[in-house]
The first five atom37 places (N, CA, C, CB, O) and aatype in JSON, in Angstrom:
{
  "aatype": [12, 9, 15, 13, 16, 18, 14, 14, 0, 14, 0, 3, 17, 6, 16, 2, 13, 19, 15, 1, 6, 16, 19, 15, 15, 8, 12, 14, 18, 11, 6, 13, 0, 7, 11, 10, 6, 9, 15, 14, 2, 3, 11, 8, 5, 18, 1, 10, 9, 1, 10, 14, 2, 2, 9, 19, 0, 19, 4, 19, 5, 3, 15, 3, 0, 11, 5, 0, 0, 0, 0, 10, 15, 19, 2, 9, 7, 4, 16, 0, 3, 14, 14, 6, 10, 14],
  "atom_mask": [
    [1, 1, 1, 1, 1],
    [1, 1, 1, 1, 1],
    [1, 1, 1, 1, 1],
    [1, 1, 1, 1, 1],
    [1, 1, 1, 1, 1],
    [1, 1, 1, 1, 1],
    [1, 1, 1, 1, 1],
    [1, 1, 1, 1, 1],
    [1, 1, 1, 1, 1],
    [1, 1, 1, 1, 1],
    [1, 1, 1, 1, 1],
    [1, 1, 1, 1, 1],
    [1, 1, 1, 1, 1],
    [1, 1, 1, 1, 1],
    [1, 1, 1, 1, 1],
    [1, 1, 1, 1, 1],
    [1, 1, 1, 1, 1],
    [1, 1, 1, 1, 1],
    [1, 1, 1, 1, 1],
    [1, 1, 1, 1, 1],
    [1, 1, 1, 1, 1],
    [1, 1, 1, 1, 1],
    [1, 1, 1, 1, 1],
    [1, 1, 1, 1, 1],
    [1, 1, 1, 1, 1],
    [1, 1, 1, 1, 1],
    [1, 1, 1, 1, 1],
    [1, 1, 1, 1, 1],
    [1, 1, 1, 1, 1],
    [1, 1, 1, 1, 1],
    [1, 1, 1, 1, 1],
    [1, 1, 1, 1, 1],
    [1, 1, 1, 1, 1],
    [1, 1, 1, 0, 1],
    [1, 1, 1, 1, 1],
    [1, 1, 1, 1, 1],
    [1, 1, 1, 1, 1],
    [1, 1, 1, 1, 1],
    [1, 1, 1, 1, 1],
    [1, 1, 1, 1, 1],
    [1, 1, 1, 1, 1],
    [1, 1, 1, 1, 1],
    [1, 1, 1, 1, 1],
    [1, 1, 1, 1, 1],
    [1, 1, 1, 1, 1],
    [1, 1, 1, 1, 1],
    [1, 1, 1, 1, 1],
    [1, 1, 1, 1, 1],
    [1, 1, 1, 1, 1],
    [1, 1, 1, 1, 1],
    [1, 1, 1, 1, 1],
    [1, 1, 1, 1, 1],
    [1, 1, 1, 1, 1],
    [1, 1, 1, 1, 1],
    [1, 1, 1, 1, 1],
    [1, 1, 1, 1, 1],
    [1, 1, 1, 1, 1],
    [1, 1, 1, 1, 1],
    [1, 1, 1, 1, 1],
    [1, 1, 1, 1, 1],
    [1, 1, 1, 1, 1],
    [1, 1, 1, 1, 1],
    [1, 1, 1, 1, 1],
    [1, 1, 1, 1, 1],
    [1, 1, 1, 1, 1],
    [1, 1, 1, 1, 1],
    [1, 1, 1, 1, 1],
    [1, 1, 1, 1, 1],
    [1, 1, 1, 1, 1],
    [1, 1, 1, 1, 1],
    [1, 1, 1, 1, 1],
    [1, 1, 1, 1, 1],
    [1, 1, 1, 1, 1],
    [1, 1, 1, 1, 1],
    [1, 1, 1, 1, 1],
    [1, 1, 1, 1, 1],
    [1, 1, 1, 0, 1],
    [1, 1, 1, 1, 1],
    [1, 1, 1, 1, 1],
    [1, 1, 1, 1, 1],
    [1, 1, 1, 1, 1],
    [1, 1, 1, 1, 1],
    [1, 1, 1, 1, 1],
    [1, 1, 1, 1, 1],
    [1, 1, 1, 1, 1],
    [1, 1, 1, 1, 1]
  ],
  "atom_positions": [
    [[0.38, -1.06, -0.26], [0.06, -0.07, -0.25], [0.8, 1.7, -0.04], [-0.61, -0.51, 0.41], [1.34, 2.25, 0.92]],
    [[0.56, 2.05, -1.15], [0.9, 3.38, -0.86], [1.1, 4.01, -0.21], [0.59, 3.88, -1.02], [1.12, 4.79, -1.16]],
    [[1.39, 4.83, 0.91], [0.56, 6.02, 1.63], [1.69, 7.68, 1.64], [0.17, 5.32, 3.61], [2.88, 7.94, 1.8]],
    [[0.66, 8.3, 1.4], [1.04, 9.7, 1.15], [1.07, 11.02, 2.63], [-0.16, 10.11, -0.07], [0.08, 11.57, 3.12]],
    [[2.38, 11.2, 3.0], [1.77, 12.18, 3.81], [1.36, 13.16, 3.6], [2.22, 12.48, 4.49], [2.18, 13.78, 2.92]],
    [[-0.35, 14.3, 3.98], [-0.12, 15.37, 3.55], [-0.75, 16.37, 4.67], [-0.6, 15.42, 2.19], [-1.47, 16.05, 5.61]],
    [[-0.36, 17.48, 4.37], [-0.16, 18.35, 5.93], [-2.23, 18.52, 6.23], [1.08, 20.66, 5.58], [-3.16, 18.48, 5.42]],
    [[-2.22, 18.71, 7.63], [-3.02, 18.71, 7.9], [-4.14, 19.64, 7.89], [-2.72, 18.39, 8.48], [-3.85, 20.83, 7.73]],
    [[-5.44, 19.3, 8.03], [-7.04, 20.2, 7.38], [-7.02, 21.46, 8.8], [-9.18, 18.72, 7.42], [-6.91, 21.12, 9.98]],
    [[-7.17, 23.17, 8.24], [-7.21, 23.22, 8.77], [-8.83, 23.23, 9.98], [-6.41, 23.71, 8.36], [-9.98, 22.97, 9.64]],
    [[-8.24, 23.67, 11.56], [-9.21, 22.94, 12.47], [-10.2, 23.22, 12.48], [-9.08, 22.9, 13.55], [-10.88, 22.76, 13.39]],
    [[-10.92, 24.22, 11.36], [-12.42, 24.29, 11.79], [-13.31, 22.54, 10.25], [-13.17, 26.85, 11.29], [-14.47, 22.14, 10.16]],
    [[-12.15, 22.14, 9.54], [-12.8, 21.49, 8.63], [-12.7, 20.4, 9.16], [-12.45, 21.56, 7.37], [-12.93, 19.46, 8.4]],
    [[-12.33, 20.0, 10.69], [-12.31, 18.46, 11.38], [-13.54, 18.81, 12.01], [-10.92, 17.89, 12.53], [-13.56, 17.96, 12.9]],
    [[-14.89, 19.68, 12.21], [-15.95, 19.63, 13.32], [-17.05, 19.08, 12.07], [-16.36, 21.39, 14.33], [-17.43, 19.18, 10.9]],
    [[-17.15, 18.54, 13.16], [-18.88, 17.08, 12.48], [-18.08, 16.25, 10.92], [-21.31, 18.58, 11.41], [-19.01, 16.14, 10.13]],
    [[-16.99, 15.76, 10.37], [-17.35, 15.17, 10.06], [-15.92, 13.49, 9.76], [-18.12, 16.06, 9.2], [-14.71, 13.26, 9.73]],
    [[-17.41, 12.73, 9.61], [-16.81, 11.59, 9.73], [-16.16, 10.72, 8.75], [-17.53, 11.03, 10.19], [-16.34, 10.73, 7.53]],
    [[-15.58, 10.17, 9.25], [-13.84, 9.03, 8.59], [-15.1, 8.18, 8.45], [-11.94, 8.2, 9.99], [-15.97, 7.96, 9.28]],
    [[-14.9, 7.49, 6.37], [-15.41, 7.41, 6.34], [-15.0, 5.86, 5.52], [-15.93, 8.45, 6.29], [-14.75, 4.97, 6.33]],
    [[-14.9, 5.42, 3.99], [-13.92, 4.55, 3.2], [-15.1, 4.05, 2.27], [-12.96, 3.24, 4.14], [-16.21, 3.61, 2.58]],
    [[-14.49, 4.26, 1.02], [-15.7, 3.09, 0.03], [-15.27, 2.37, -0.07], [-16.27, 3.12, -1.28], [-14.22, 1.94, 0.4]],
    [[-16.32, 1.84, -1.06], [-16.74, 0.67, -0.71], [-15.51, -0.5, -1.41], [-18.36, 0.55, -1.26], [-14.95, -1.37, -0.74]],
    [[-15.28, -0.26, -2.85], [-14.43, -1.38, -3.86], [-13.13, -0.98, -3.43], [-14.61, -1.26, -5.7], [-12.66, -2.11, -3.26]],
    [[-12.25, -0.22, -3.14], [-11.26, 0.91, -3.44], [-10.97, 1.26, -2.17], [-11.75, 2.15, -4.32], [-10.07, 2.1, -2.16]],
    [[-11.56, 0.82, -0.53], [-10.55, 1.71, 1.11], [-10.6, 2.76, 0.58], [-8.67, 1.37, 1.68], [-10.04, 3.48, 1.4]],
    [[-10.81, 3.23, -0.04], [-9.54, 4.94, 0.11], [-11.19, 6.04, 1.33], [-9.04, 6.36, -2.92], [-12.39, 6.31, 1.45]],
    [[-9.43, 6.22, 1.97], [-10.25, 6.88, 3.21], [-10.7, 8.04, 3.39], [-9.69, 6.88, 4.2], [-10.0, 9.02, 3.63]],
    [[-11.46, 8.03, 3.32], [-12.05, 10.66, 3.16], [-13.15, 10.49, 4.57], [-13.95, 11.66, 0.55], [-13.53, 9.66, 5.39]],
    [[-13.36, 12.18, 4.1], [-14.73, 12.5, 5.08], [-16.05, 12.41, 4.57], [-14.76, 13.89, 5.6], [-16.34, 12.46, 3.38]],
    [[-16.44, 12.34, 5.05], [-17.58, 12.74, 5.16], [-18.34, 14.48, 6.1], [-17.91, 11.45, 5.71], [-18.15, 14.4, 7.31]],
    [[-18.59, 14.95, 5.95], [-19.29, 15.97, 6.93], [-21.1, 15.67, 6.96], [-18.91, 17.73, 6.27], [-21.84, 15.66, 5.98]],
    [[-21.69, 15.34, 9.27], [-21.74, 14.86, 8.92], [-23.67, 16.11, 10.11], [-20.65, 13.5, 8.64], [-24.72, 15.93, 10.72]],
    [[-22.97, 16.87, 9.75], [-23.62, 18.51, 10.29], [-25.26, 18.75, 8.76], [0.0, 0.0, 0.0], [-25.73, 18.37, 7.68]],
    [[-25.39, 19.58, 9.85], [-26.89, 20.33, 9.13], [-26.04, 21.22, 7.49], [-27.87, 22.08, 10.76], [-24.95, 21.76, 7.71]],
    [[-26.62, 21.3, 5.99], [-25.96, 21.84, 4.99], [-27.05, 23.42, 4.72], [-25.82, 20.56, 3.63], [-28.25, 23.48, 4.95]],
    [[-26.63, 23.94, 4.46], [-28.19, 25.01, 4.78], [-27.97, 24.97, 2.31], [-27.66, 27.84, 6.42], [-27.08, 24.98, 1.45]],
    [[-29.73, 24.94, 2.44], [-29.72, 24.23, 1.99], [-31.07, 25.03, 1.68], [-29.32, 23.05, 2.46], [-31.69, 25.22, 2.72]],
    [[-31.7, 25.55, 0.54], [-33.65, 26.85, 0.25], [-34.16, 24.66, 0.87], [-34.57, 27.98, -3.13], [-33.67, 23.61, 1.3]],
    [[-35.22, 25.23, 0.5], [-36.34, 24.25, 1.13], [-36.85, 24.07, -0.61], [-37.76, 25.11, 2.59], [-37.07, 23.04, -1.23]],
    [[-36.89, 25.01, -0.91], [-37.43, 24.72, -2.89], [-37.02, 23.58, -3.66], [-36.79, 25.88, -4.02], [-37.62, 22.92, -4.51]],
    [[-34.97, 23.45, -2.81], [-33.89, 22.83, -3.79], [-34.3, 20.9, -3.7], [-31.92, 23.34, -3.03], [-33.59, 20.57, -2.75]],
    [[-34.76, 20.07, -4.0], [-34.76, 18.26, -4.42], [-33.56, 17.76, -4.09], [-34.95, 17.8, -6.1], [-33.28, 16.7, -3.53]],
    [[-32.43, 19.18, -4.77], [-31.35, 18.16, -5.26], [-31.09, 17.05, -2.77], [-29.08, 19.82, -6.35], [-31.5, 17.07, -1.6]],
    [[-30.31, 16.53, -3.56], [-29.38, 15.71, -2.67], [-27.53, 16.31, -2.28], [-29.35, 14.17, -3.58], [-26.74, 16.57, -3.19]],
    [[-27.25, 16.39, -1.16], [-25.45, 17.17, -1.66], [-25.16, 15.85, -0.29], [-24.81, 19.85, -1.17], [-26.01, 15.03, 0.06]],
    [[-24.34, 15.92, 0.04], [-22.6, 15.12, 0.83], [-21.75, 16.6, 0.28], [-21.63, 12.92, -0.33], [-21.95, 17.32, -0.7]],
    [[-20.97, 16.66, 1.12], [-19.39, 17.49, 1.88], [-18.62, 16.81, 2.21], [-19.36, 18.31, 3.14], [-18.43, 16.53, 3.39]],
    [[-17.93, 16.31, 1.15], [-16.53, 15.17, 1.49], [-15.34, 15.97, 1.3], [-16.34, 13.71, 0.33], [-14.81, 16.83, 0.6]],
    [[-15.17, 14.91, 2.75], [-13.5, 15.88, 2.47], [-12.36, 14.74, 2.35], [-12.92, 17.12, 4.13], [-12.3, 14.03, 3.35]],
    [[-11.6, 14.49, 1.49], [-10.63, 13.81, 0.97], [-9.71, 14.45, 1.64], [-10.5, 13.73, -0.4], [-9.47, 15.58, 2.07]],
    [[-8.84, 12.41, 1.55], [-6.96, 12.29, 2.12], [-6.88, 13.78, 1.99], [-5.44, 11.23, 0.88], [-7.76, 14.59, 2.26]],
    [[-5.82, 13.97, 1.57], [-5.93, 14.9, 0.51], [-5.73, 17.27, 1.04], [-7.86, 14.23, -0.12], [-5.09, 18.31, 1.06]],
    [[-7.26, 16.3, 1.4], [-7.28, 17.53, 1.64], [-8.99, 18.43, 1.3], [-6.0, 17.98, 0.76], [-9.99, 18.73, 1.95]],
    [[-8.58, 18.55, 0.11], [-9.53, 18.29, -1.67], [-10.97, 18.02, -0.76], [-8.87, 16.29, -3.11], [-11.4, 17.05, -0.14]],
    [[-11.46, 19.37, -1.0], [-13.12, 19.51, -1.06], [-13.43, 19.37, -1.53], [-13.86, 20.11, -1.0], [-12.73, 19.45, -2.55]],
    [[-14.98, 18.92, -1.83], [-15.99, 18.17, -2.49], [-17.39, 18.23, -2.3], [-15.74, 17.06, -2.33], [-17.64, 17.44, -1.38]],
    [[-19.1, 19.12, -2.96], [-19.6, 18.89, -2.6], [-19.55, 17.59, -3.7], [-20.33, 19.77, -2.19], [-18.61, 17.39, -4.47]],
    [[-21.09, 16.5, -3.56], [-21.95, 15.6, -4.36], [-22.51, 16.49, -4.16], [-22.44, 14.24, -4.18], [-22.58, 17.08, -3.08]],
    [[-23.24, 16.88, -5.58], [-25.01, 16.53, -5.49], [-25.51, 16.32, -6.73], [-26.01, 17.74, -4.87], [-25.24, 16.62, -7.89]],
    [[-26.66, 15.49, -5.87], [-28.18, 14.17, -6.42], [-28.64, 14.42, -6.98], [-29.31, 13.64, -5.86], [-29.62, 14.74, -6.31]],
    [[-28.98, 14.73, -8.35], [-29.99, 15.05, -8.98], [-30.47, 13.53, -9.44], [-29.66, 16.16, -10.07], [-29.81, 12.78, -10.16]],
    [[-31.69, 13.26, -8.9], [-32.84, 11.9, -9.6], [-32.4, 11.94, -11.03], [-34.89, 12.24, -9.54], [-31.87, 11.25, -11.9]],
    [[-32.91, 13.12, -10.81], [-33.85, 13.66, -12.77], [-32.86, 13.79, -14.19], [-34.64, 15.8, -12.73], [-32.93, 13.84, -15.42]],
    [[-31.79, 13.83, -12.91], [-31.03, 13.41, -14.64], [-30.85, 12.75, -15.25], [-30.16, 13.44, -15.04], [-30.74, 11.61, -14.79]],
    [[-30.7, 12.93, -16.59], [-30.48, 11.79, -17.68], [-28.25, 11.51, -17.92], [-31.54, 12.67, -19.6], [-27.61, 10.75, -18.64]],
    [[-27.98, 12.22, -17.24], [-26.47, 11.95, -16.97], [-25.54, 12.39, -15.75], [-25.85, 12.48, -18.02], [-26.0, 13.05, -14.82]],
    [[-24.1, 11.96, -15.81], [-23.11, 12.41, -15.14], [-22.27, 13.99, -15.12], [-22.39, 11.5, -15.46], [-21.33, 13.9, -15.91]],
    [[-22.28, 14.64, -14.83], [-21.52, 15.73, -15.19], [-20.72, 16.08, -13.33], [-22.77, 17.15, -16.04], [-21.3, 16.16, -12.25]],
    [[-18.9, 16.26, -13.76], [-17.95, 17.58, -12.61], [-17.32, 18.06, -12.57], [-17.47, 17.67, -11.74], [-16.38, 17.3, -12.31]],
    [[-16.87, 19.31, -12.68], [-16.73, 20.38, -12.84], [-15.74, 20.56, -11.52], [-18.04, 21.1, -13.04], [-16.02, 20.22, -10.37]],
    [[-14.33, 21.26, -12.04], [-13.71, 21.52, -11.18], [-13.34, 23.34, -10.8], [-12.7, 20.64, -11.49], [-14.1, 24.16, -11.31]],
    [[-12.31, 23.78, -10.02], [-12.71, 25.2, -9.41], [-11.1, 24.27, -9.02], [-14.46, 25.84, -8.15], [-10.87, 23.25, -8.38]],
    [[-10.1, 25.4, -9.89], [-8.72, 25.4, -9.36], [-8.44, 26.99, -9.32], [-7.6, 24.49, -10.36], [-8.94, 27.75, -10.14]],
    [[-7.65, 27.37, -8.34], [-7.84, 28.32, -8.07], [-5.98, 29.0, -7.62], [-9.1, 28.15, -7.05], [-5.2, 29.45, -6.78]],
    [[-6.28, 28.48, -9.27], [-4.03, 29.16, -9.29], [-4.32, 28.53, -10.64], [-2.06, 28.13, -7.86], [-4.93, 27.49, -10.9]],
    [[-3.59, 29.65, -11.61], [-3.54, 30.26, -12.68], [-1.69, 30.02, -13.2], [0.0, 0.0, 0.0], [-0.92, 29.11, -12.89]],
    [[-1.58, 30.69, -13.69], [-0.01, 30.55, -14.73], [0.89, 31.58, -13.68], [-0.14, 31.42, -16.92], [1.81, 31.06, -13.06]],
    [[0.58, 33.18, -13.45], [1.39, 33.43, -12.51], [1.58, 32.71, -11.15], [1.15, 34.5, -12.35], [1.27, 33.37, -10.16]],
    [[2.07, 31.36, -10.94], [2.08, 30.87, -9.63], [3.1, 29.75, -10.72], [0.37, 30.4, -8.6], [3.21, 28.6, -10.31]],
    [[3.43, 29.92, -11.32], [4.76, 29.0, -11.99], [6.25, 29.43, -11.77], [4.66, 29.02, -13.62], [6.78, 30.54, -11.85]],
    [[6.57, 28.68, -11.58], [8.04, 28.75, -10.93], [8.62, 29.87, -12.39], [9.05, 26.71, -10.71], [8.19, 30.12, -13.51]],
    [[9.73, 30.27, -11.6], [9.88, 31.46, -12.36], [11.21, 31.04, -13.57], [10.28, 32.84, -11.17], [11.76, 31.63, -14.5]],
    [[11.28, 30.25, -13.21], [12.14, 28.9, -14.31], [11.54, 28.22, -15.87], [12.16, 27.33, -13.26], [12.06, 27.55, -16.76]],
    [[10.41, 28.71, -15.69], [9.66, 28.09, -17.33], [9.05, 29.26, -17.62], [8.35, 26.66, -17.37], [8.9, 30.06, -16.7]],
    [[8.63, 29.56, -18.85], [8.42, 30.96, -19.94], [7.91, 31.11, -19.59], [8.19, 31.3, -21.15], [7.25, 32.11, -19.87]]
  ]
}
């Protein structure tokens, strides 16, 4: 088994998170067990999870959807490149 060391999550990302693991690959993650604020008119189901590398993801389930989708927001760009890169 490969083991990685990640920086610890901020203290506020520990409160109300429960340790879980995926069924097939036994990958650990933490799921938020607290109450998420959503509109009473919103019929989607939401889960907030934190992966071992501290990436946080919001999983949204729409039972009426005909296909799956994913989105990623990366808050870094070319100005974060090392100076030796052109």
